[in-house]
GROMACS .gro file of C-alpha atoms in nm:
model
  347
    1UNK     CA    1   9.454  11.866   8.519
    2UNK     CA    2   9.121  12.016   8.621
    3UNK     CA    3   8.813  11.995   8.837
    4UNK     CA    4   8.603  12.244   8.649
    5UNK     CA    5   8.242  12.199   8.736
    6UNK     CA    6   8.037  12.290   9.040
    7UNK     CA    7   7.793  12.023   9.158
    8UNK     CA    8   7.438  12.115   9.243
    9UNK     CA    9   7.499  11.955   9.582
   10UNK     CA   10   7.810  12.160   9.664
   11UNK     CA   11   7.661  12.312   9.980
   12UNK     CA   12   7.551  11.973  10.113
   13UNK     CA   13   7.891  11.828  10.028
   14UNK     CA   14   8.069  12.105  10.217
   15UNK     CA   15   7.851  12.038  10.520
   16UNK     CA   16   7.928  11.668  10.505
   17UNK     CA   17   8.299  11.737  10.472
   18UNK     CA   18   8.297  11.966  10.774
   19UNK     CA   19   8.108  11.712  10.982
   20UNK     CA   20   8.348  11.433  10.892
   21UNK     CA   21   8.656  11.643  10.957
   22UNK     CA   22   8.533  11.781  11.287
   23UNK     CA   23   8.456  11.427  11.403
   24UNK     CA   24   8.814  11.324  11.337
   25UNK     CA   25   8.984  11.652  11.429
   26UNK     CA   26   9.141  11.520  11.748
   27UNK     CA   27   9.325  11.253  11.552
   28UNK     CA   28   9.419  11.469  11.257
   29UNK     CA   29   9.728  11.689  11.236
   30UNK     CA   30   9.722  11.923  10.935
   31UNK     CA   31  10.023  11.919  10.709
   32UNK     CA   32  10.167  12.257  10.625
   33UNK     CA   33  10.178  12.263  10.246
   34UNK     CA   34  10.199  12.631  10.167
   35UNK     CA   35  10.422  12.728   9.879
   36UNK     CA   36  10.709  12.836  10.102
   37UNK     CA   37  10.715  12.496  10.269
   38UNK     CA   38  10.704  12.317   9.937
   39UNK     CA   39  10.985  12.526   9.798
   40UNK     CA   40  11.196  12.454  10.105
   41UNK     CA   41  11.121  12.084  10.080
   42UNK     CA   42  11.205  12.083   9.711
   43UNK     CA   43  11.532  12.261   9.777
   44UNK     CA   44  11.626  12.003  10.039
   45UNK     CA   45  11.577  11.725   9.786
   46UNK     CA   46  11.799  11.884   9.525
   47UNK     CA   47  12.170  11.803   9.518
   48UNK     CA   48  12.389  12.069   9.675
   49UNK     CA   49  12.640  12.235   9.445
   50UNK     CA   50  12.925  12.061   9.627
   51UNK     CA   51  12.769  11.715   9.615
   52UNK     CA   52  12.852  11.441   9.370
   53UNK     CA   53  12.668  11.494   9.043
   54UNK     CA   54  12.412  11.215   8.994
   55UNK     CA   55  12.380  11.032   8.665
   56UNK     CA   56  12.209  11.260   8.418
   57UNK     CA   57  11.889  11.117   8.276
   58UNK     CA   58  11.713  11.218   7.956
   59UNK     CA   59  11.365  11.371   7.983
   60UNK     CA   60  11.111  11.473   7.717
   61UNK     CA   61  10.818  11.697   7.812
   62UNK     CA   62  10.541  11.788   7.569
   63UNK     CA   63  10.362  12.116   7.632
   64UNK     CA   64  10.672  12.226   7.820
   65UNK     CA   65  10.685  12.597   7.736
   66UNK     CA   66  10.436  12.704   8.003
   67UNK     CA   67  10.243  12.591   8.307
   68UNK     CA   68  10.324  12.270   8.487
   69UNK     CA   69  10.526  12.143   8.187
   70UNK     CA   70  10.765  12.435   8.232
   71UNK     CA   71  10.768  12.359   8.606
   72UNK     CA   72  10.865  11.998   8.537
   73UNK     CA   73  11.152  12.110   8.316
   74UNK     CA   74  11.275  12.349   8.585
   75UNK     CA   75  11.270  12.074   8.849
   76UNK     CA   76  11.446  11.817   8.632
   77UNK     CA   77  11.716  12.069   8.541
   78UNK     CA   78  11.761  12.157   8.910
   79UNK     CA   79  11.841  11.788   8.961
   80UNK     CA   80  12.096  11.803   8.675
   81UNK     CA   81  11.904  11.599   8.424
   82UNK     CA   82  11.889  11.679   8.053
   83UNK     CA   83  11.559  11.798   7.909
   84UNK     CA   84  11.387  11.842   7.574
   85UNK     CA   85  11.066  12.043   7.582
   86UNK     CA   86  10.823  12.086   7.295
   87UNK     CA   87  10.529  12.313   7.235
   88UNK     CA   88  10.294  12.390   6.948
   89UNK     CA   89  10.450  12.739   6.944
   90UNK     CA   90  10.821  12.807   6.921
   91UNK     CA   91  10.955  12.731   7.273
   92UNK     CA   92  11.272  12.942   7.227
   93UNK     CA   93  11.172  13.194   7.498
   94UNK     CA   94  11.104  12.915   7.748
   95UNK     CA   95  11.435  12.748   7.665
   96UNK     CA   96  11.617  13.079   7.713
   97UNK     CA   97  11.449  13.134   8.051
   98UNK     CA   98  11.542  12.785   8.171
   99UNK     CA   99  11.895  12.823   8.039
  100UNK     CA  100  11.934  13.152   8.225
  101UNK     CA  101  11.819  12.986   8.548
  102UNK     CA  102  12.031  12.674   8.491
  103UNK     CA  103  12.336  12.795   8.293
  104UNK     CA  104  12.506  12.456   8.319
  105UNK     CA  105  12.195  12.260   8.235
  106UNK     CA  106  12.116  12.082   7.910
  107UNK     CA  107  11.783  12.212   7.780
  108UNK     CA  108  11.657  12.192   7.423
  109UNK     CA  109  11.337  12.302   7.255
  110UNK     CA  110  11.137  12.170   6.961
  111UNK     CA  111  10.829  12.319   6.800
  112UNK     CA  112  10.584  12.032   6.772
  113UNK     CA  113  10.216  11.975   6.706
  114UNK     CA  114  10.162  11.651   6.896
  115UNK     CA  115   9.872  11.554   6.669
  116UNK     CA  116  10.104  11.548   6.366
  117UNK     CA  117  10.287  11.222   6.292
  118UNK     CA  118  10.568  11.406   6.116
  119UNK     CA  119  10.614  11.649   6.404
  120UNK     CA  120  10.614  11.371   6.663
  121UNK     CA  121  10.867  11.170   6.463
  122UNK     CA  122  11.087  11.480   6.451
  123UNK     CA  123  11.049  11.528   6.827
  124UNK     CA  124  11.160  11.170   6.893
  125UNK     CA  125  11.454  11.202   6.654
  126UNK     CA  126  11.563  11.530   6.814
  127UNK     CA  127  11.537  11.380   7.163
  128UNK     CA  128  11.755  11.087   7.056
  129UNK     CA  129  12.008  11.320   6.898
  130UNK     CA  130  12.029  11.568   7.186
  131UNK     CA  131  11.985  11.339   7.486
  132UNK     CA  132  12.129  11.010   7.364
  133UNK     CA  133  11.902  10.809   7.595
  134UNK     CA  134  11.547  10.901   7.694
  135UNK     CA  135  11.452  10.772   8.038
  136UNK     CA  136  11.132  10.972   8.099
  137UNK     CA  137  10.877  11.093   7.845
  138UNK     CA  138  10.594  11.306   7.987
  139UNK     CA  139  10.289  11.363   7.769
  140UNK     CA  140  10.176  11.691   7.921
  141UNK     CA  141  10.037  11.883   7.620
  142UNK     CA  142   9.663  11.940   7.641
  143UNK     CA  143   9.380  12.183   7.567
  144UNK     CA  144   9.018  12.205   7.681
  145UNK     CA  145   8.843  12.408   7.410
  146UNK     CA  146   8.694  12.654   7.660
  147UNK     CA  147   8.409  12.610   7.907
  148UNK     CA  148   8.101  12.585   7.685
  149UNK     CA  149   7.793  12.368   7.642
  150UNK     CA  150   7.875  12.080   7.408
  151UNK     CA  151   7.602  12.180   7.160
  152UNK     CA  152   7.763  12.524   7.122
  153UNK     CA  153   8.108  12.396   7.029
  154UNK     CA  154   8.225  12.415   6.671
  155UNK     CA  155   8.334  12.100   6.492
  156UNK     CA  156   8.679  12.253   6.473
  157UNK     CA  157   8.702  12.292   6.851
  158UNK     CA  158   8.585  11.935   6.911
  159UNK     CA  159   8.837  11.804   6.661
  160UNK     CA  160   9.121  12.010   6.807
  161UNK     CA  161   9.066  11.888   7.165
  162UNK     CA  162   9.047  11.523   7.055
  163UNK     CA  163   9.354  11.557   6.832
  164UNK     CA  164   9.575  11.716   7.097
  165UNK     CA  165   9.459  11.530   7.408
  166UNK     CA  166   9.391  11.182   7.275
  167UNK     CA  167   9.555  11.143   6.936
  168UNK     CA  168   9.856  11.340   7.060
  169UNK     CA  169   9.896  11.111   7.360
  170UNK     CA  170   9.865  10.802   7.140
  171UNK     CA  171  10.119  10.923   6.884
  172UNK     CA  172  10.369  11.047   7.144
  173UNK     CA  173  10.334  10.733   7.354
  174UNK     CA  174  10.402  10.511   7.054
  175UNK     CA  175  10.703  10.723   6.950
  176UNK     CA  176  10.841  10.711   7.303
  177UNK     CA  177  10.787  10.334   7.333
  178UNK     CA  178  10.964  10.266   7.004
  179UNK     CA  179  11.254  10.488   7.104
  180UNK     CA  180  11.289  10.335   7.450
  181UNK     CA  181  11.259   9.979   7.320
  182UNK     CA  182  11.576  10.034   7.117
  183UNK     CA  183  11.779  10.157   7.415
  184UNK     CA  184  11.976   9.853   7.525
  185UNK     CA  185  11.984   9.792   7.899
  186UNK     CA  186  11.774  10.103   7.973
  187UNK     CA  187  11.444  10.131   8.158
  188UNK     CA  188  11.215  10.393   8.009
  189UNK     CA  189  10.901  10.545   8.159
  190UNK     CA  190  10.615  10.708   7.967
  191UNK     CA  191  10.363  10.922   8.158
  192UNK     CA  192  10.021  11.022   8.025
  193UNK     CA  193   9.859  11.319   8.196
  194UNK     CA  194   9.503  11.266   8.318
  195UNK     CA  195   9.251  11.524   8.434
  196UNK     CA  196   8.881  11.588   8.504
  197UNK     CA  197   8.657  11.305   8.397
  198UNK     CA  198   8.925  11.044   8.452
  199UNK     CA  199   8.745  10.878   8.743
  200UNK     CA  200   8.395  10.905   8.600
  201UNK     CA  201   8.122  11.154   8.670
  202UNK     CA  202   8.020  11.440   8.446
  203UNK     CA  203   8.229  11.737   8.335
  204UNK     CA  204   7.962  11.986   8.221
  205UNK     CA  205   8.119  12.260   8.013
  206UNK     CA  206   8.410  12.030   7.930
  207UNK     CA  207   8.242  11.732   7.767
  208UNK     CA  208   8.511  11.676   7.503
  209UNK     CA  209   8.799  11.737   7.742
  210UNK     CA  210   8.654  11.494   7.996
  211UNK     CA  211   8.597  11.229   7.729
  212UNK     CA  212   8.957  11.250   7.609
  213UNK     CA  213   9.099  11.230   7.960
  214UNK     CA  214   8.874  10.938   8.055
  215UNK     CA  215   9.031  10.738   7.773
  216UNK     CA  216   9.390  10.772   7.893
  217UNK     CA  217   9.379  10.533   8.193
  218UNK     CA  218   9.220  10.269   7.971
  219UNK     CA  219   9.492  10.324   7.713
  220UNK     CA  220   9.757  10.296   7.982
  221UNK     CA  221   9.609   9.979   8.132
  222UNK     CA  222   9.594   9.821   7.786
  223UNK     CA  223   9.956   9.908   7.718
  224UNK     CA  224  10.069   9.770   8.052
  225UNK     CA  225   9.896   9.440   7.970
  226UNK     CA  226  10.057   9.430   7.626
  227UNK     CA  227  10.401   9.507   7.765
  228UNK     CA  228  10.374   9.248   8.041
  229UNK     CA  229  10.183   8.968   7.865
  230UNK     CA  230  10.185   9.049   7.495
  231UNK     CA  231   9.882   9.013   7.265
  232UNK     CA  232   9.704   8.679   7.255
  233UNK     CA  233   9.770   8.494   6.931
  234UNK     CA  234  10.094   8.683   6.859
  235UNK     CA  235  10.448   8.613   6.970
  236UNK     CA  236  10.566   8.849   7.243
  237UNK     CA  237  10.867   9.032   7.108
  238UNK     CA  238  11.172   9.094   7.322
  239UNK     CA  239  11.322   9.442   7.316
  240UNK     CA  240  11.666   9.582   7.392
  241UNK     CA  241  11.523   9.828   7.642
  242UNK     CA  242  11.237   9.794   7.890
  243UNK     CA  243  10.937  10.025   7.861
  244UNK     CA  244  10.692  10.114   8.139
  245UNK     CA  245  10.376  10.325   8.102
  246UNK     CA  246  10.201  10.523   8.376
  247UNK     CA  247   9.944  10.795   8.440
  248UNK     CA  248  10.032  11.133   8.587
  249UNK     CA  249   9.778  11.356   8.760
  250UNK     CA  250   9.885  11.713   8.843
  251UNK     CA  251   9.541  11.800   8.979
  252UNK     CA  252   9.422  12.159   8.954
  253UNK     CA  253   9.697  12.399   8.852
  254UNK     CA  254   9.671  12.776   8.822
  255UNK     CA  255   9.721  12.800   8.446
  256UNK     CA  256   9.523  12.941   8.155
  257UNK     CA  257   9.368  12.597   8.115
  258UNK     CA  258   9.214  12.627   8.462
  259UNK     CA  259   9.127  12.996   8.486
  260UNK     CA  260   8.997  13.063   8.134
  261UNK     CA  261   8.617  13.103   8.143
  262UNK     CA  262   8.612  13.036   8.519
  263UNK     CA  263   8.360  13.203   8.751
  264UNK     CA  264   8.414  13.362   9.094
  265UNK     CA  265   8.232  13.069   9.254
  266UNK     CA  266   8.458  12.813   9.087
  267UNK     CA  267   8.764  13.015   9.183
  268UNK     CA  268   8.652  13.022   9.548
  269UNK     CA  269   8.573  12.651   9.550
  270UNK     CA  270   8.728  12.422   9.449
  271UNK     CA  271   9.015  12.623   9.298
  272UNK     CA  272   9.088  12.829   9.608
  273UNK     CA  273   9.102  12.515   9.821
  274UNK     CA  274   9.270  12.257   9.599
  275UNK     CA  275   9.452  12.433   9.314
  276UNK     CA  276   9.826  12.501   9.330
  277UNK     CA  277  10.088  12.692   9.135
  278UNK     CA  278  10.286  12.505   8.865
  279UNK     CA  279  10.608  12.516   9.063
  280UNK     CA  280  10.440  12.362   9.368
  281UNK     CA  281  10.298  12.076   9.165
  282UNK     CA  282  10.628  12.015   8.987
  283UNK     CA  283  10.824  12.017   9.314
  284UNK     CA  284  10.597  11.742   9.443
  285UNK     CA  285  10.565  11.529   9.129
  286UNK     CA  286  10.917  11.526   8.982
  287UNK     CA  287  11.065  11.331   9.277
  288UNK     CA  288  10.772  11.088   9.249
  289UNK     CA  289  10.837  11.049   8.876
  290UNK     CA  290  11.205  10.983   8.934
  291UNK     CA  291  11.123  10.732   9.207
  292UNK     CA  292  10.860  10.532   9.019
  293UNK     CA  293  10.913  10.157   9.005
  294UNK     CA  294  10.747   9.891   8.794
  295UNK     CA  295  10.472   9.938   8.538
  296UNK     CA  296  10.128  10.099   8.537
  297UNK     CA  297  10.177  10.334   8.832
  298UNK     CA  298   9.944  10.624   8.915
  299UNK     CA  299  10.143  10.931   9.016
  300UNK     CA  300   9.925  11.202   9.172
  301UNK     CA  301   9.958  11.547   9.324
  302UNK     CA  302   9.609  11.561   9.474
  303UNK     CA  303   9.632  11.248   9.684
  304UNK     CA  304   9.352  11.164   9.927
  305UNK     CA  305   9.568  11.282  10.219
  306UNK     CA  306   9.638  11.615  10.050
  307UNK     CA  307   9.272  11.672   9.968
  308UNK     CA  308   9.161  11.594  10.325
  309UNK     CA  309   9.436  11.817  10.459
  310UNK     CA  310   9.324  12.109  10.242
  311UNK     CA  311   8.960  12.055  10.342
  312UNK     CA  312   9.057  12.043  10.708
  313UNK     CA  313   9.245  12.372  10.687
  314UNK     CA  314   8.962  12.543  10.497
  315UNK     CA  315   8.647  12.409  10.663
  316UNK     CA  316   8.768  12.330  11.016
  317UNK     CA  317   9.054  12.571  11.083
  318UNK     CA  318   8.901  12.841  10.866
  319UNK     CA  319   9.223  12.926  10.685
  320UNK     CA  320   9.189  13.155  10.386
  321UNK     CA  321   9.324  13.073  10.043
  322UNK     CA  322   9.671  13.194   9.956
  323UNK     CA  323   9.564  13.249   9.595
  324UNK     CA  324   9.193  13.343   9.583
  325UNK     CA  325   9.020  13.613   9.790
  326UNK     CA  326   8.672  13.599   9.944
  327UNK     CA  327   8.516  13.748   9.628
  328UNK     CA  328   8.668  13.488   9.399
  329UNK     CA  329   8.945  13.709   9.261
  330UNK     CA  330   9.302  13.596   9.209
  331UNK     CA  331   9.533  13.736   9.477
  332UNK     CA  332   9.822  13.901   9.295
  333UNK     CA  333  10.148  13.915   9.484
  334UNK     CA  334  10.349  14.236   9.447
  335UNK     CA  335  10.666  14.045   9.361
  336UNK     CA  336  10.507  13.859   9.067
  337UNK     CA  337  10.352  13.941   8.730
  338UNK     CA  338  10.020  13.810   8.601
  339UNK     CA  339   9.837  13.792   8.270
  340UNK     CA  340   9.481  13.913   8.209
  341UNK     CA  341   9.333  13.587   8.346
  342UNK     CA  342   9.531  13.611   8.670
  343UNK     CA  343   9.784  13.344   8.571
  344UNK     CA  344  10.128  13.413   8.717
  345UNK     CA  345  10.386  13.452   8.444
  346UNK     CA  346  10.683  13.217   8.465
  347UNK     CA  347  10.934  13.411   8.255
   0.00000   0.00000   0.00000
């Protein structure tokens, strides 16, 4: 989800990036990925109103009342799929907003604490009841506990982050796998959302968050091995439906999770260079999710090509950020509304 810490060697790194990009500038054509272009590209991928309606698929999204989770739901509904979103708070307002935008869409909401076994069981039961078949389950719910030194965190904050990010992913993944295994002739896909710390390196200020996210690829790799080969010493059970498990990386998204406790320097770099709005990320990732094949895939928004492209535009072409000004403040568009952190409201 996040890249939240500034390295002590940031200036040197910027210089190295510029040198590398300038050296290859003659062979590099920047990709235009501004929000208008992404919205146009997303619109071109969606079925026209006069086209044949594709088979509707069932989708579950945790943490779907705001941020990129809400963006995912919007994109799936635009493609005429059926969606259940859940959130720790009552998601009725989010459901109403999505229903207003997609009056013919099937969208349902469930209040769910993903760290509660009872709540997760209820989510799975509701998804089965409302959707019939669940083809995609996206574990998107997550918190970071605020940007603080680890020694200053309360036990309650540490416990909350671990329960939502790690225990919640484990419980929801197991519930999804059990549900999908019972769906005869159906291929199901479970996605666990990864973030800062996932590829190693420190996450100062977000020690607990980074630790929980680092565990998810290992969990996913273990599950892929179990699904494909079974567990040594035990008979591999056959299931009515096939289950696949993957990781999903939305990168840096302009949400409360990213901007809370952020500094002007962080907002200028890396946020102003690499972060994107929820709708941009969802427009890119939902087609990738729908197109995933096999097991154990890594679906990413901030691909190497995208990162290099953004660096090229910033450090070689000198383009300014669409979202952050030179002083590290969020640029607020006149046609949008924002909360006190500078997060654009979605409904």
